CSV table of C-alpha atoms in Angstrom, one decimal:
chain,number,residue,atom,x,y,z
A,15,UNK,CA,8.1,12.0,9.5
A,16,UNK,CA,10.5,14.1,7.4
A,17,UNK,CA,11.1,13.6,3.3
A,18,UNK,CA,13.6,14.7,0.9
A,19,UNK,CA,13.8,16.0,-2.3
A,20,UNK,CA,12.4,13.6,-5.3
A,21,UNK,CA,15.0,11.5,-6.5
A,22,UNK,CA,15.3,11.6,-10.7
A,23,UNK,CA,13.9,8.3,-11.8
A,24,UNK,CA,16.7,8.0,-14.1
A,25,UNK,CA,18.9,7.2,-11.0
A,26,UNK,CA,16.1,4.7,-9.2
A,27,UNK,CA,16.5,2.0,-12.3
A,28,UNK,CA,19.9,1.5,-12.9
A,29,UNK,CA,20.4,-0.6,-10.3
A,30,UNK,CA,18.0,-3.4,-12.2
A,31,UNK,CA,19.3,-5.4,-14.7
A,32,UNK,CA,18.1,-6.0,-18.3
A,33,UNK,CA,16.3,-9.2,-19.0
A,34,UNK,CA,16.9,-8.9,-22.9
A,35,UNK,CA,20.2,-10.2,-24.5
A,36,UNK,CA,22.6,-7.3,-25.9
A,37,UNK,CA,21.5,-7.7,-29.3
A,38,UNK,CA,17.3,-7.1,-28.3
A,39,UNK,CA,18.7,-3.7,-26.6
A,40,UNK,CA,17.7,-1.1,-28.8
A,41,UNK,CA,16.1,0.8,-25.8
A,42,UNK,CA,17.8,2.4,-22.7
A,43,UNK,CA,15.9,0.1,-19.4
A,44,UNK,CA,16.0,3.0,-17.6
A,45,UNK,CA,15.2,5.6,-20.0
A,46,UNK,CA,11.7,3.0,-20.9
A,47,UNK,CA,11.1,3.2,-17.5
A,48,UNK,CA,11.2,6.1,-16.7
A,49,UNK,CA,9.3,6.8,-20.1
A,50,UNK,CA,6.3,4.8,-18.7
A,51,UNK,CA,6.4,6.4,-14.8
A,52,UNK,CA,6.3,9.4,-16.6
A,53,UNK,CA,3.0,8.5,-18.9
A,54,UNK,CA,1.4,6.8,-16.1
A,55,UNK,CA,1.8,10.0,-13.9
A,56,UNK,CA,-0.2,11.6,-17.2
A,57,UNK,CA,-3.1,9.0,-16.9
A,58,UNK,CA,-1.6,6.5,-19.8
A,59,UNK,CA,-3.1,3.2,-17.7
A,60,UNK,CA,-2.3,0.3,-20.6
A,61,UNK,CA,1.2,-0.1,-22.7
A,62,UNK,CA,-0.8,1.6,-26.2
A,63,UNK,CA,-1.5,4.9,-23.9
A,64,UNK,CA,1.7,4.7,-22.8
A,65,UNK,CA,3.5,4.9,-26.1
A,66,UNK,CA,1.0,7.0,-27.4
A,67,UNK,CA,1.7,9.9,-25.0
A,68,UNK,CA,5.2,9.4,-24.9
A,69,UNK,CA,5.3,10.0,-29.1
A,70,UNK,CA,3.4,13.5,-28.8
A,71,UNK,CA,5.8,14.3,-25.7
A,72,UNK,CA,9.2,13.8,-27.3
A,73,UNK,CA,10.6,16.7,-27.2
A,74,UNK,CA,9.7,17.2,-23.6
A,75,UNK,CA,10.9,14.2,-22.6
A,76,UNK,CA,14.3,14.2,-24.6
A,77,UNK,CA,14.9,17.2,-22.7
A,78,UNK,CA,16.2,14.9,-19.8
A,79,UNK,CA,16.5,11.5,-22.1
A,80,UNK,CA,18.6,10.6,-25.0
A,81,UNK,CA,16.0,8.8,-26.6
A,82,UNK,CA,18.4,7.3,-29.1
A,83,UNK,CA,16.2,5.4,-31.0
A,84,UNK,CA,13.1,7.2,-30.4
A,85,UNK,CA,10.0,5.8,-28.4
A,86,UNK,CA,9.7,1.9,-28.0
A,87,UNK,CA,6.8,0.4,-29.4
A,88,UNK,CA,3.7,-0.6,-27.3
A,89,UNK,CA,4.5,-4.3,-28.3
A,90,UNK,CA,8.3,-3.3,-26.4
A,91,UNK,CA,7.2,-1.8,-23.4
A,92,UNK,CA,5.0,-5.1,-22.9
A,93,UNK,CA,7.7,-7.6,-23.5
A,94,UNK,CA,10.3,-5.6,-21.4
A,95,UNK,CA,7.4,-5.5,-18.4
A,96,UNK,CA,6.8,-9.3,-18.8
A,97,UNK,CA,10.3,-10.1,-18.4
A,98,UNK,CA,11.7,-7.5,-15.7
A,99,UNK,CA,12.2,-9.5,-12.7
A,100,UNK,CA,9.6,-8.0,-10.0
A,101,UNK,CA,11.8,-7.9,-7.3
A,102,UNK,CA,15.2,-6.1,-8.4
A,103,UNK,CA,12.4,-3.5,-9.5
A,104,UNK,CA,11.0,-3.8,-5.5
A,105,UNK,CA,14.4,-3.4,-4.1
A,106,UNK,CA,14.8,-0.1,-6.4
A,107,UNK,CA,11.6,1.3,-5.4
A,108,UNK,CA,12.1,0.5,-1.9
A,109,UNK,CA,15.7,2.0,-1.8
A,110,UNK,CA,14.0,5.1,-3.6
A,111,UNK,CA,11.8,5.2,-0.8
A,112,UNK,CA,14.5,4.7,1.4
A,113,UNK,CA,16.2,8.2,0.3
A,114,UNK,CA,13.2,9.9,0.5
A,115,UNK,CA,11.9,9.1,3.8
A,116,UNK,CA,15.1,8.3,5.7
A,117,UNK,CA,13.3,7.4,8.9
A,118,UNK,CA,9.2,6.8,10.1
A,119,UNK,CA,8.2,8.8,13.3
A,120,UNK,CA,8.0,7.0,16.7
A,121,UNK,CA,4.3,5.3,16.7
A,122,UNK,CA,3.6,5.9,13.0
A,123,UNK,CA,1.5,3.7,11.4
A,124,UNK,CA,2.4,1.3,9.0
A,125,UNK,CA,-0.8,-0.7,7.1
A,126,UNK,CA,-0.4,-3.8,5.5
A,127,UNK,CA,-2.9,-5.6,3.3
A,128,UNK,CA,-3.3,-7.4,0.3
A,129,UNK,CA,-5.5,-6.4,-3.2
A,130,UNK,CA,-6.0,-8.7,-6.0
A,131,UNK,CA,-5.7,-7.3,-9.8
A,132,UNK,CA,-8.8,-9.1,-10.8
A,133,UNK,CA,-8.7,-9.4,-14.9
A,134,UNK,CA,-4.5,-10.1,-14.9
A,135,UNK,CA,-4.9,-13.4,-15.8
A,136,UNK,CA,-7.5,-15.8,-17.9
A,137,UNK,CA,-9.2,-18.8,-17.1
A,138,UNK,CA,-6.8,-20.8,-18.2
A,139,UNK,CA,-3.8,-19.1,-16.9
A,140,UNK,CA,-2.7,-19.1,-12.8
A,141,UNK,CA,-4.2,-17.1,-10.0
A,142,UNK,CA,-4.7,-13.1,-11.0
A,143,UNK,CA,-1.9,-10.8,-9.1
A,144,UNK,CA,-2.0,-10.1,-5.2
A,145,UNK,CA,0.0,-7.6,-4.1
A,146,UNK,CA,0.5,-7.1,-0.5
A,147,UNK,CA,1.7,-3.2,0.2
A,148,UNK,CA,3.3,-1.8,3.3
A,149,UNK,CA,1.4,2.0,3.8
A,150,UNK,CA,2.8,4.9,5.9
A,151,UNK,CA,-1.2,5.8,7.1
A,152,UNK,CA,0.1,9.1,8.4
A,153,UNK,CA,1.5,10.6,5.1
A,154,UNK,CA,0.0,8.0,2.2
A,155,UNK,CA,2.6,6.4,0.9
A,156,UNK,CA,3.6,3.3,0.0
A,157,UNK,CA,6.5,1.6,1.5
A,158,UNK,CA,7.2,-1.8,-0.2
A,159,UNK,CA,5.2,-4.4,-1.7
A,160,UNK,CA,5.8,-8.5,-2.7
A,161,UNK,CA,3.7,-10.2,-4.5
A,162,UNK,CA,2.0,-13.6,-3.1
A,163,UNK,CA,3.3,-16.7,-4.8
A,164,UNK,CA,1.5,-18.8,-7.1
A,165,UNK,CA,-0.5,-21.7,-4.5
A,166,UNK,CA,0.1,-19.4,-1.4
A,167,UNK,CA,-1.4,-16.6,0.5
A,168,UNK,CA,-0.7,-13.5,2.2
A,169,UNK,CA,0.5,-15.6,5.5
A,170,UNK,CA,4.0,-16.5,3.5
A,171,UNK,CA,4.4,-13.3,1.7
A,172,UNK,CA,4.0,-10.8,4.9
A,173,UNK,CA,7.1,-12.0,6.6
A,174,UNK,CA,9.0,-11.5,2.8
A,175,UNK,CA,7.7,-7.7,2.9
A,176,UNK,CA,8.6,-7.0,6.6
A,177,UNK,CA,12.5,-8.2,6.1
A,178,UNK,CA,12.6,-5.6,3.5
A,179,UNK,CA,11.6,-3.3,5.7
A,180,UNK,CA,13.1,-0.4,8.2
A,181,UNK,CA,10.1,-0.2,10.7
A,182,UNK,CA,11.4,0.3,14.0
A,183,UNK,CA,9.4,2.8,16.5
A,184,UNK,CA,6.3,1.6,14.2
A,185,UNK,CA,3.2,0.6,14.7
A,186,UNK,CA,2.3,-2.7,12.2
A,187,UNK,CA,-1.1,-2.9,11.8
A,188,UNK,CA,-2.7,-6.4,9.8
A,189,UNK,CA,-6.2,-7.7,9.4
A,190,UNK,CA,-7.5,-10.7,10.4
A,191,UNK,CA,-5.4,-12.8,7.9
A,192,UNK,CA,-2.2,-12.2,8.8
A,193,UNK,CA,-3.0,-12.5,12.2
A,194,UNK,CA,-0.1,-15.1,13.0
A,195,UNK,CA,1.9,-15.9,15.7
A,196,UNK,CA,4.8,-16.1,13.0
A,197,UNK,CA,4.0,-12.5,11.9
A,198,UNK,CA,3.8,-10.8,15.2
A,199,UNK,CA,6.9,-12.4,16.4
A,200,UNK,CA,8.5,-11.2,12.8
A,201,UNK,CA,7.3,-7.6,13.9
A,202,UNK,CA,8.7,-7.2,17.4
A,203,UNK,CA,11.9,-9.3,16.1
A,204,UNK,CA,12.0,-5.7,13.3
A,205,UNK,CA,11.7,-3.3,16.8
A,206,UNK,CA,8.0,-2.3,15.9
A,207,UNK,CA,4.5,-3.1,18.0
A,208,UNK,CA,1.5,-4.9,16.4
A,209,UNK,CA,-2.1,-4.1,16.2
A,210,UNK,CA,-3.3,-7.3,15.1
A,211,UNK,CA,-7.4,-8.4,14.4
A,212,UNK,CA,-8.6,-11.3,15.6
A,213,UNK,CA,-11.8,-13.0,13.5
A,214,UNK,CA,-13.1,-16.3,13.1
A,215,UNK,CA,-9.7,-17.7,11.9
A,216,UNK,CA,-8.4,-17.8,15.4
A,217,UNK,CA,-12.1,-19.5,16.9
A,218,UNK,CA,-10.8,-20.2,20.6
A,219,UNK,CA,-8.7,-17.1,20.7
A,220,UNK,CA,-12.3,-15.1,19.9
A,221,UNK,CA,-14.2,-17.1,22.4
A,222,UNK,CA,-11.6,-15.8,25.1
A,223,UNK,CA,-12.6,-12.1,24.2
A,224,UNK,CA,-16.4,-12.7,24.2
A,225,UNK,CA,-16.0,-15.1,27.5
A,226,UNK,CA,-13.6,-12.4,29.1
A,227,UNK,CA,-16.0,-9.7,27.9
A,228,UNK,CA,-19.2,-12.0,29.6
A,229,UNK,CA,-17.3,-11.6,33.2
A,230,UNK,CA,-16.5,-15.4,33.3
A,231,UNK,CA,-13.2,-15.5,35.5
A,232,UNK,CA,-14.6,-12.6,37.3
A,233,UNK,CA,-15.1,-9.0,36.1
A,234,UNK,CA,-13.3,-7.3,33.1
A,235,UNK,CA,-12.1,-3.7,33.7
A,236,UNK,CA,-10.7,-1.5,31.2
A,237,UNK,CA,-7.6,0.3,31.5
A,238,UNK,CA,-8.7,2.8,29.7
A,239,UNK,CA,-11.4,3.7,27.1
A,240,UNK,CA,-11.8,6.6,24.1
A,241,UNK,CA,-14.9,7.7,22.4
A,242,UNK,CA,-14.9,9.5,19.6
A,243,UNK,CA,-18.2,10.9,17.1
A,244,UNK,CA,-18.0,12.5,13.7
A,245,UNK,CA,-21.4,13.6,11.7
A,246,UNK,CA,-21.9,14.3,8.1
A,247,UNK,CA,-23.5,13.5,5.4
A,248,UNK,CA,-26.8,12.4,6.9
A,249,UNK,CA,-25.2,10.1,9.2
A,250,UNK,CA,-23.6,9.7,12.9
A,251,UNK,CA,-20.8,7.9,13.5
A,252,UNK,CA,-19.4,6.8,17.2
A,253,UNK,CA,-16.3,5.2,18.2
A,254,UNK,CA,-15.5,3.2,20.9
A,255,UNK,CA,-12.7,1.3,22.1
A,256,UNK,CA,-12.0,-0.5,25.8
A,257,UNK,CA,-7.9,-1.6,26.1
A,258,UNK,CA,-7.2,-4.3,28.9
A,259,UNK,CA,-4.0,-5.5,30.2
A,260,UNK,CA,-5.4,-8.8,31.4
A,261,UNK,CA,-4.0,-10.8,28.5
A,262,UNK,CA,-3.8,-14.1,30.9
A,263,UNK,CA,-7.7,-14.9,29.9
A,264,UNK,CA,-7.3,-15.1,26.3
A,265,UNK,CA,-6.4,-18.2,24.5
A,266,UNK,CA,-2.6,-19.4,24.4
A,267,UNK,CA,-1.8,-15.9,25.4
A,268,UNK,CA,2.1,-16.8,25.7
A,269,UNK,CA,2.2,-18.0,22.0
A,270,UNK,CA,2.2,-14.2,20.9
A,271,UNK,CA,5.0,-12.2,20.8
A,272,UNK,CA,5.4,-9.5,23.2
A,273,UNK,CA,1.8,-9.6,23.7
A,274,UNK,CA,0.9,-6.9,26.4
A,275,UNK,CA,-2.9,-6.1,26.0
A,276,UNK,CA,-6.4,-6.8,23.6
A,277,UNK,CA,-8.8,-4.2,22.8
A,278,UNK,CA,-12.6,-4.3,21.9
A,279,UNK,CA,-13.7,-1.8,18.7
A,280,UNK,CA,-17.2,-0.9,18.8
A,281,UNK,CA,-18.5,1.7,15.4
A,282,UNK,CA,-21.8,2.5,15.6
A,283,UNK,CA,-23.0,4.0,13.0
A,284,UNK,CA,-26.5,6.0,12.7
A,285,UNK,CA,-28.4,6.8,9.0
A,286,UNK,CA,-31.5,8.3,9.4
A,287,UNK,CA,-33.6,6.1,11.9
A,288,UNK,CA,-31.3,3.3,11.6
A,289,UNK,CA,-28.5,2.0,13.6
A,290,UNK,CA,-26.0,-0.5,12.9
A,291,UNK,CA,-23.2,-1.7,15.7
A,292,UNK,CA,-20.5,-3.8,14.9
A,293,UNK,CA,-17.4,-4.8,17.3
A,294,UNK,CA,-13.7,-6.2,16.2
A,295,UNK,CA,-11.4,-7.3,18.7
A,296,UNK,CA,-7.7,-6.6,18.4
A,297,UNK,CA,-4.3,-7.8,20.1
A,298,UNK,CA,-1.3,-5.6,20.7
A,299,UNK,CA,2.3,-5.7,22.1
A,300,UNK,CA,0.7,-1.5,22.8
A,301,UNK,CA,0.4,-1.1,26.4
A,302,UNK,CA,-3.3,-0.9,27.3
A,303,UNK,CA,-3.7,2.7,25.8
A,304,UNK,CA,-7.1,2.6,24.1
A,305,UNK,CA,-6.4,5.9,22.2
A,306,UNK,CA,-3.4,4.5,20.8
A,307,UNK,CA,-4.7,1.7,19.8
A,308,UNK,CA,-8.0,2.8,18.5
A,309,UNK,CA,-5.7,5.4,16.4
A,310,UNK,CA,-4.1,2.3,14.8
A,311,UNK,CA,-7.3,0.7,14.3
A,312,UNK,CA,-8.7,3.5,12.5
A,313,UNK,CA,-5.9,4.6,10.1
A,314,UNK,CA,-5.6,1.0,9.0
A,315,UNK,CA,-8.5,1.5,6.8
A,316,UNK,CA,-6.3,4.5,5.0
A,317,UNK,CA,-4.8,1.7,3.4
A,318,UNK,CA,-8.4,0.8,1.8
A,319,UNK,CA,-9.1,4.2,0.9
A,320,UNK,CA,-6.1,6.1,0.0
A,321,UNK,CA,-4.6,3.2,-1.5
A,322,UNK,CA,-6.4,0.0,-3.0
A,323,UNK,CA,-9.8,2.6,-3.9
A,324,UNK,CA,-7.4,5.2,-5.9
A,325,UNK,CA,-5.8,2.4,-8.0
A,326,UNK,CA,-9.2,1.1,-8.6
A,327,UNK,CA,-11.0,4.6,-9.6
A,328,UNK,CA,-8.0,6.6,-10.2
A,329,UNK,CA,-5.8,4.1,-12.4
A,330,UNK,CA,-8.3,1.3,-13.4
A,331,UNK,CA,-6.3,-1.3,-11.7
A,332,UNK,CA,-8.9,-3.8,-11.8
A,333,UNK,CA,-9.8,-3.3,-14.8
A,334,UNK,CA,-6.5,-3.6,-16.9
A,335,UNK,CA,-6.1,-6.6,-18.9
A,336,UNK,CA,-2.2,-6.6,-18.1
A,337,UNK,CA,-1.5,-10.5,-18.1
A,338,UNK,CA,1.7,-11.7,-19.7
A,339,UNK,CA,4.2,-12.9,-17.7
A,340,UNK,CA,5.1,-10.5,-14.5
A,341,UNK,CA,3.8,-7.2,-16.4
A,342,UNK,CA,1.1,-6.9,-14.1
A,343,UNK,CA,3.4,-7.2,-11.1
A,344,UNK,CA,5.5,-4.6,-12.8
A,345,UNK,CA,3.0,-2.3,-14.0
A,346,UNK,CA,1.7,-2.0,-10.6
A,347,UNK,CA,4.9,-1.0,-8.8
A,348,UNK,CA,4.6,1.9,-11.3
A,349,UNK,CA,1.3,2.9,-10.2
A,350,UNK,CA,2.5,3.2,-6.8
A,351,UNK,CA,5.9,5.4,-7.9
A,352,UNK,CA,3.2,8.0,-9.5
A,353,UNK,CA,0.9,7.8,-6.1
A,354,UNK,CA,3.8,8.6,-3.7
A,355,UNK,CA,5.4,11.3,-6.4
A,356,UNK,CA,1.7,12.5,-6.7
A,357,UNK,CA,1.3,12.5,-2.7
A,358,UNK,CA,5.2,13.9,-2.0
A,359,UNK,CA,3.7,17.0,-3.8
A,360,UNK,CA,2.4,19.8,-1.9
A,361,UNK,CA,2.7,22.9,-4.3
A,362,UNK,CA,-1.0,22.5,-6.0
A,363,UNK,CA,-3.7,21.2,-3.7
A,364,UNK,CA,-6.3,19.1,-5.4
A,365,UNK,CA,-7.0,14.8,-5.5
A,366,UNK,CA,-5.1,12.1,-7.3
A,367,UNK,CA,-7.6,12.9,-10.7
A,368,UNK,CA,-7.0,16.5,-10.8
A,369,UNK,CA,-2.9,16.1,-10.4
A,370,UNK,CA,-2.7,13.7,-13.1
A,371,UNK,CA,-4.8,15.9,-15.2
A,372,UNK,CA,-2.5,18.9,-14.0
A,373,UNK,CA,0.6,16.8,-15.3
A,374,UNK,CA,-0.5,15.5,-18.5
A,375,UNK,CA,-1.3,19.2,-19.5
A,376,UNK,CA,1.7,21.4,-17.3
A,377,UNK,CA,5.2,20.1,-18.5
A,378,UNK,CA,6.6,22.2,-15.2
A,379,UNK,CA,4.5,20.8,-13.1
A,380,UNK,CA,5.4,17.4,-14.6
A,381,UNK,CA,9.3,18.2,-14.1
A,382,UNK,CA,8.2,19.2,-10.6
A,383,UNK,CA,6.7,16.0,-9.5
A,384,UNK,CA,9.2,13.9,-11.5
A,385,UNK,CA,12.3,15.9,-9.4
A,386,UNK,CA,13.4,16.8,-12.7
A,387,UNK,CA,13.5,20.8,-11.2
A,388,UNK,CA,15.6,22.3,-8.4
């Protein structure tokens, strides 16, 4: 997987249009923006931090803006956010993306799951924000994202986020949820294969795999099987994974797209005295390969912890109070412009904390991650 040079923001937001009438538009959209990536990047998480850093960075900052009429107001940068329709600013960050990652390697993995923003609403108001991200496992960034409508789940809003993207050669991996015959089919229609988990929302598909995995119908042989076994930290972990071909014994087999084989996950995992074994089952338009498929299985849950966990810890996500109208929705696509500029980087080495540290208190190691330098 190849990337380009950063892009200037300036030239991501011009294609979004301005939800205030000419005679509110005192403020440049693209220059506030661009303003806010560029205090978010400095660890600014809520609209007051934002405008507070911008004031004592001015001069930096107008070395690249015109700042006409100064720095908006916190108040400003709220109303702009809760106005800004969410998906012109999707379609800019996903053409950005676009630019910078023209194409995915063959067989990279692509993670897609939901997280809720927990305190963006009230109990009076509708259903708190989920966001459901596509997430190049292999490199950490993030591809796309579409929010869930109001009354509706990650079932409708999956399909919305895979038309908007280039995923050919992938490998689409989903959790249990969005384990649909809609979705898969949606997938292979978009020229990538599905690793797809099967749980208790699909009851008779799951009794297939444990009545398969019993020998009823006669005995179940692996095509193939991996192990793997990583210790540290006090604890053993071992990986196991057995891929089959003999998709004619699971339930309504034919209803899934392309479907070509099912795998069984085992992670057993050792503390001290203690052992704990779990098992997932999976479905896949993969040939029977079970180190392919256990290699999907496992960088799905980068998603989890490069993703959804840094927004939490690293940018207080779930704690932000961000509410009015679709300023959380907004607010978040920012948060994941500073985590791919902040993973694109690979002049200092050092996690998500330490970079934003590094560019709140280096201006040329801010212009470096904001493309701003040749």
């Amino acid at each position: 997987m190849q990337t380009r040079k950063v892009m200037p923001l300036t030239q991501i937001f011009v294609s979004i249009s301005d939800p205030r009438s000419a005679r509110q538009v005192r403020h440049d959209l693209s220059e506030l923006l661009t303003v806010a990536v560029c205090a978010v990047l400095c660890s600014a998480d809520e609209f007051s931090d934002i405008e507070a850093w911008a004031k004592e960075r001015i001069d930096w900052l107008r070395d690249f803006l015109v700042l006409e009429h100064g720095i908006p107001s916190h108040d400003t940068f709220g109303r702009v956010f809760a106005a800004l329709n969410p998906r012109e600013f999707e379609a800019a960050f996903r053409s950005w993306v676009g630019q910078l990652i023209p194409a995915l390697g063959e067989d990279a993995v692509v993670a897609i799951d939901g997280k809720t923003s927990r305190r963006s609403t009230t109990k009076a108001a509708a259903s708190p924000l989920h966001l459901v991200s596509a997430f190049a496992a292999d490199v950490g960034l993030v591809l796309g994202q579409t929010a869930t409508a109001e009354k509706s789940n990650e079932i409708t809003a999956i399909p919305e986020l895979l038309a908007t993207l280039a995923l050919n050669g992938c490998v689409v991996t989903i959790d249990a949820m969005g384990t649909q015959t809609g979705i898969a089919k949606a997938i292979r229609e978009g020229g990538a294969d599905y690793v797809l988990c099967v749980k208790d929302n699909h009851p008779k598909l799951v009794e297939s795999f444990l009545l398969a995995q019993a020998g009823v119908g006669g005995t179940l042989t692996p095509n193939s099987t991996t192990e793997s076994r990583e210790e540290g930290h006090g604890r053993t972990e071992v990986r196991r994974c057995w891929a089959f071909d003999a998709v004619g014994c699971l339930y309504r087999a034919e209803q899934w797209a392309d479907l070509k084989s099912f795998a069984i996950v085992e992670r057993e995992r050792t503390v001290g005295t203690k052992t704990h074994c779990e098992r997932r089952y999976y479905i896949s338009s993969l040939p029977a390969d079970a180190k392919r498929i256990a290699h999907a299985v496992r960088s799905h849950w980068e998603i989890e912890n490069r993703l959804h966990w840094c927004l939490d810890v690293q940018f207080g996500e779930d704690q932000s109070t961000v509410r009015t109208g679709y300023a959380a929705n907004n607010l978040a696509i920012v948060r994941h412009i500073v985590m791919n500029l902040l993973r694109l980087n690979t002049s200092r080495k050092g996690s998500i904390k330490t970079k934003r540290m590094l560019a709140a208190t280096s201006d040329t190691f801010r212009a470096e991650l904001l493309g701003f330098m040749t």
